mmCIF file of C-alpha atoms in Angstrom:
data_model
loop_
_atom_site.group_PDB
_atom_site.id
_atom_site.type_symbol
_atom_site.label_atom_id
_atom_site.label_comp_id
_atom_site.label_asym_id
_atom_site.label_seq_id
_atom_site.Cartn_x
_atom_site.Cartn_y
_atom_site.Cartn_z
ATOM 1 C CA UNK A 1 158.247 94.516 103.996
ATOM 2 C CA UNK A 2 157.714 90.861 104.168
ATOM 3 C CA UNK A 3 159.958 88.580 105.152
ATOM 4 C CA UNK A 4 159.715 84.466 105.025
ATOM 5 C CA UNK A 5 162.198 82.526 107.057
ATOM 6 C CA UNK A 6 162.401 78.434 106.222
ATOM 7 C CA UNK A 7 163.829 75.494 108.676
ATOM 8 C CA UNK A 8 164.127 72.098 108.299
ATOM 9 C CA UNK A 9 165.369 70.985 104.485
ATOM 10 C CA UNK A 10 168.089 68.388 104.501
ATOM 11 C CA UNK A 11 168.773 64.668 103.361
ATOM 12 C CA UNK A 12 167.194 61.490 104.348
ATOM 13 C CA UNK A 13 166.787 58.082 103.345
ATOM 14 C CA UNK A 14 163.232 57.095 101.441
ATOM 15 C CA UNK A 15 161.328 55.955 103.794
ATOM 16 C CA UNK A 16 162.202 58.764 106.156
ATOM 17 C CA UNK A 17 160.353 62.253 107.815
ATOM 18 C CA UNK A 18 161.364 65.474 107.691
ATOM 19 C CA UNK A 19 159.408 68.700 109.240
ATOM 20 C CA UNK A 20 159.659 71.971 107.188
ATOM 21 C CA UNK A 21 158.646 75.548 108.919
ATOM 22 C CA UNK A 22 158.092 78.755 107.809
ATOM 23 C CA UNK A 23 157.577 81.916 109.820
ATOM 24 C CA UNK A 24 157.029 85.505 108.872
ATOM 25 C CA UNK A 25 156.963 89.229 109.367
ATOM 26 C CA UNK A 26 155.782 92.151 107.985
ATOM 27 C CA UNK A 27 152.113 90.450 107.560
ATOM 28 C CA UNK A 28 149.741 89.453 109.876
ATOM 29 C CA UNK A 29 150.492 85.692 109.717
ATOM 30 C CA UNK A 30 147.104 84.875 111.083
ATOM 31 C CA UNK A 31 144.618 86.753 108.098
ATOM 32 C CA UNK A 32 146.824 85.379 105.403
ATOM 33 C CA UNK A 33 146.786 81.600 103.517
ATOM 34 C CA UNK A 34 149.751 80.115 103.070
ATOM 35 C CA UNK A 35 151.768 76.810 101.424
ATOM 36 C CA UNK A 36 154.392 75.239 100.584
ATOM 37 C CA UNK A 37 155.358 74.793 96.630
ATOM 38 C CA UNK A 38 158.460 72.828 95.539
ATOM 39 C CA UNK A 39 160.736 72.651 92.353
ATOM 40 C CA UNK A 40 162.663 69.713 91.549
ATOM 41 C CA UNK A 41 165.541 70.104 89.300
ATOM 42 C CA UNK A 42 164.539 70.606 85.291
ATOM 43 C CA UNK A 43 161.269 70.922 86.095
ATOM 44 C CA UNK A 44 158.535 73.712 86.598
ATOM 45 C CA UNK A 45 157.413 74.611 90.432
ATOM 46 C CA UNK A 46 154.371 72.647 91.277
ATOM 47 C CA UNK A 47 152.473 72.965 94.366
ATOM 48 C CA UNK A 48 152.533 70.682 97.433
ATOM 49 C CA UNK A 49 150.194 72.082 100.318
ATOM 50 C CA UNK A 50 147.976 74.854 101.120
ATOM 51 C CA UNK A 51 146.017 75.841 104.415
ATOM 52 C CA UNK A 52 143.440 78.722 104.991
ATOM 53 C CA UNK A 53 144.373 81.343 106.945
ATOM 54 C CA UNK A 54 142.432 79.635 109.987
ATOM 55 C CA UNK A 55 143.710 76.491 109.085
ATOM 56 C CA UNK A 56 140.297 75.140 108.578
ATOM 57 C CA UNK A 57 141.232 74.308 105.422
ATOM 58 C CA UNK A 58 144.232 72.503 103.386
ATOM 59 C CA UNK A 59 144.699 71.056 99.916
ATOM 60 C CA UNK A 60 147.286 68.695 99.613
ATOM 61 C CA UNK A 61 148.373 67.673 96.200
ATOM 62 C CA UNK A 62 147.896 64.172 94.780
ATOM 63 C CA UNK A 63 151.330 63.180 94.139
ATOM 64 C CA UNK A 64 152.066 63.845 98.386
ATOM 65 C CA UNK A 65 148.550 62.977 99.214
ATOM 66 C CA UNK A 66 148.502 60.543 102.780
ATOM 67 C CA UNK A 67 152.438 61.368 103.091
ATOM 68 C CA UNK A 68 152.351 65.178 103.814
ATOM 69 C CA UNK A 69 151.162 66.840 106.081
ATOM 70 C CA UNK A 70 150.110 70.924 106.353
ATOM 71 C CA UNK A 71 149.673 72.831 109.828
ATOM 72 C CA UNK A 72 149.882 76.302 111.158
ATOM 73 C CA UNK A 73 150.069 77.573 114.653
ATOM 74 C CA UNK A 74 148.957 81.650 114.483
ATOM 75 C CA UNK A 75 150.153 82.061 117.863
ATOM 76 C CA UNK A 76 153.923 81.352 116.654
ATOM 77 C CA UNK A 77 153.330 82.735 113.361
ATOM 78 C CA UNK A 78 154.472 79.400 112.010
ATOM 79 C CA UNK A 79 153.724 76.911 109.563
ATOM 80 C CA UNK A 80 154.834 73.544 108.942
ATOM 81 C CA UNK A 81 154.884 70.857 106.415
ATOM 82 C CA UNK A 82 155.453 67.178 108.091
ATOM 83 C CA UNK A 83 156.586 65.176 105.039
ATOM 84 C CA UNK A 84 156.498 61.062 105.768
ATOM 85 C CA UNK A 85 157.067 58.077 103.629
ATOM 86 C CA UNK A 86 159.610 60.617 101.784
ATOM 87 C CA UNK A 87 160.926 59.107 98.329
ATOM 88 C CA UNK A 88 163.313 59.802 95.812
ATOM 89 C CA UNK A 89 160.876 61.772 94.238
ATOM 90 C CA UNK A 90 160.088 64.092 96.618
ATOM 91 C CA UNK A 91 163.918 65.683 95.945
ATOM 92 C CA UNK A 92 163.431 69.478 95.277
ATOM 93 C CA UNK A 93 163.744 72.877 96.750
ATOM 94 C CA UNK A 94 160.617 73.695 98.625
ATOM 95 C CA UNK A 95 159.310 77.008 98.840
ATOM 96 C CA UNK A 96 156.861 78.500 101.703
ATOM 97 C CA UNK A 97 154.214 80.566 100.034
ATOM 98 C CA UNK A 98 152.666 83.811 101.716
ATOM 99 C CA UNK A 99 149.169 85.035 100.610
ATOM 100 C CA UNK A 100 147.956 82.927 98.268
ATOM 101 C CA UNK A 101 144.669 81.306 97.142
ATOM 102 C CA UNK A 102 144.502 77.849 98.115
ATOM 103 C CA UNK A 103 141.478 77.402 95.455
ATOM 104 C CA UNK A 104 141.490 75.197 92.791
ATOM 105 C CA UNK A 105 143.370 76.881 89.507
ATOM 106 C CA UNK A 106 144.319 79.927 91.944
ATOM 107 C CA UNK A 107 146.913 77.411 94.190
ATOM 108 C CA UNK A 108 150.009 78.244 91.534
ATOM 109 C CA UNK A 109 153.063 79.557 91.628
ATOM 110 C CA UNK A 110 152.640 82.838 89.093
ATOM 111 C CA UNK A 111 149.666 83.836 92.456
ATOM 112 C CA UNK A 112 151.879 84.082 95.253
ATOM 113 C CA UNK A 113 152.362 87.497 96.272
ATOM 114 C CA UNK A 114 155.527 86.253 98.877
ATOM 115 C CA UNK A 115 157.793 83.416 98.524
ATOM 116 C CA UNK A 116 160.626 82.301 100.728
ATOM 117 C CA UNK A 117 164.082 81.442 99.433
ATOM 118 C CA UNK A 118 163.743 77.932 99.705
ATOM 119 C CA UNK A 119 164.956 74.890 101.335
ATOM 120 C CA UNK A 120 166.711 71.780 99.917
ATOM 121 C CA UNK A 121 164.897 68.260 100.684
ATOM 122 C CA UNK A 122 167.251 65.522 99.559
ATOM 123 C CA UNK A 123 165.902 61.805 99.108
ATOM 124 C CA UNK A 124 168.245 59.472 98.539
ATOM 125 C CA UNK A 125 167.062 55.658 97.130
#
């Protein structure tokens, strides 16, 4: 059985940083892709970040593009999402992703095989 375990949500001023992690069992962190996806309130999960299972890799969506940032360490079966420059917009829950594709059409939310339960980022204006 999989499990995803999140760290790191909370509320900040725009402008500010906030680090998201994600670890795992039940799959062998270090043959699998992963990301992070969010979903802001009204509106349809969209992804953020993806990083190949050697994290040789990453795709970064456009709208976080020079703010965010993906990484994985295998050796601690963790991976992170270093969010900078955060805005108002940026307000959603944010989901870590297990075992997806991080190509092209294949980086969306109805291909993840595992999700975590998500973590609150709050930007406040």
């Amino acid at each position: 059985q999989v499990q995803v375990v999140k760290s790191g949500g909370g509320s900040v001023q725009a402008g500010g940083s906030l680090r998201l992690s994600c670890t795992t069992s039940g799959v062998t962190f270090s043959d699998v892709n992963m990301g992070w996806f969010r979903q802001a309130p009204g509106k349809e999960r969209e992804g953020v970040s993806c990083i190949t299972w050697r994290g040789d890799n990453t795709y970064v969506s456009d709208s976080v593009k020079g703010r965010f940032t993906i990484s994985r360490d295998n050796a601690e079966n963790t991976l992170y999402l270093q969010m900078n420059s955060l805005k108002p917009e940026d307000t959603a829950m944010y989901y870590c992703a297990v075992g997806l594709s991080c190509i092209g059409a294949h980086f969306r939310p109805t291909a993840v095989p595992y999700w975590g339960k998500g973590t609150l980022v709050t930007i406040s204006s």
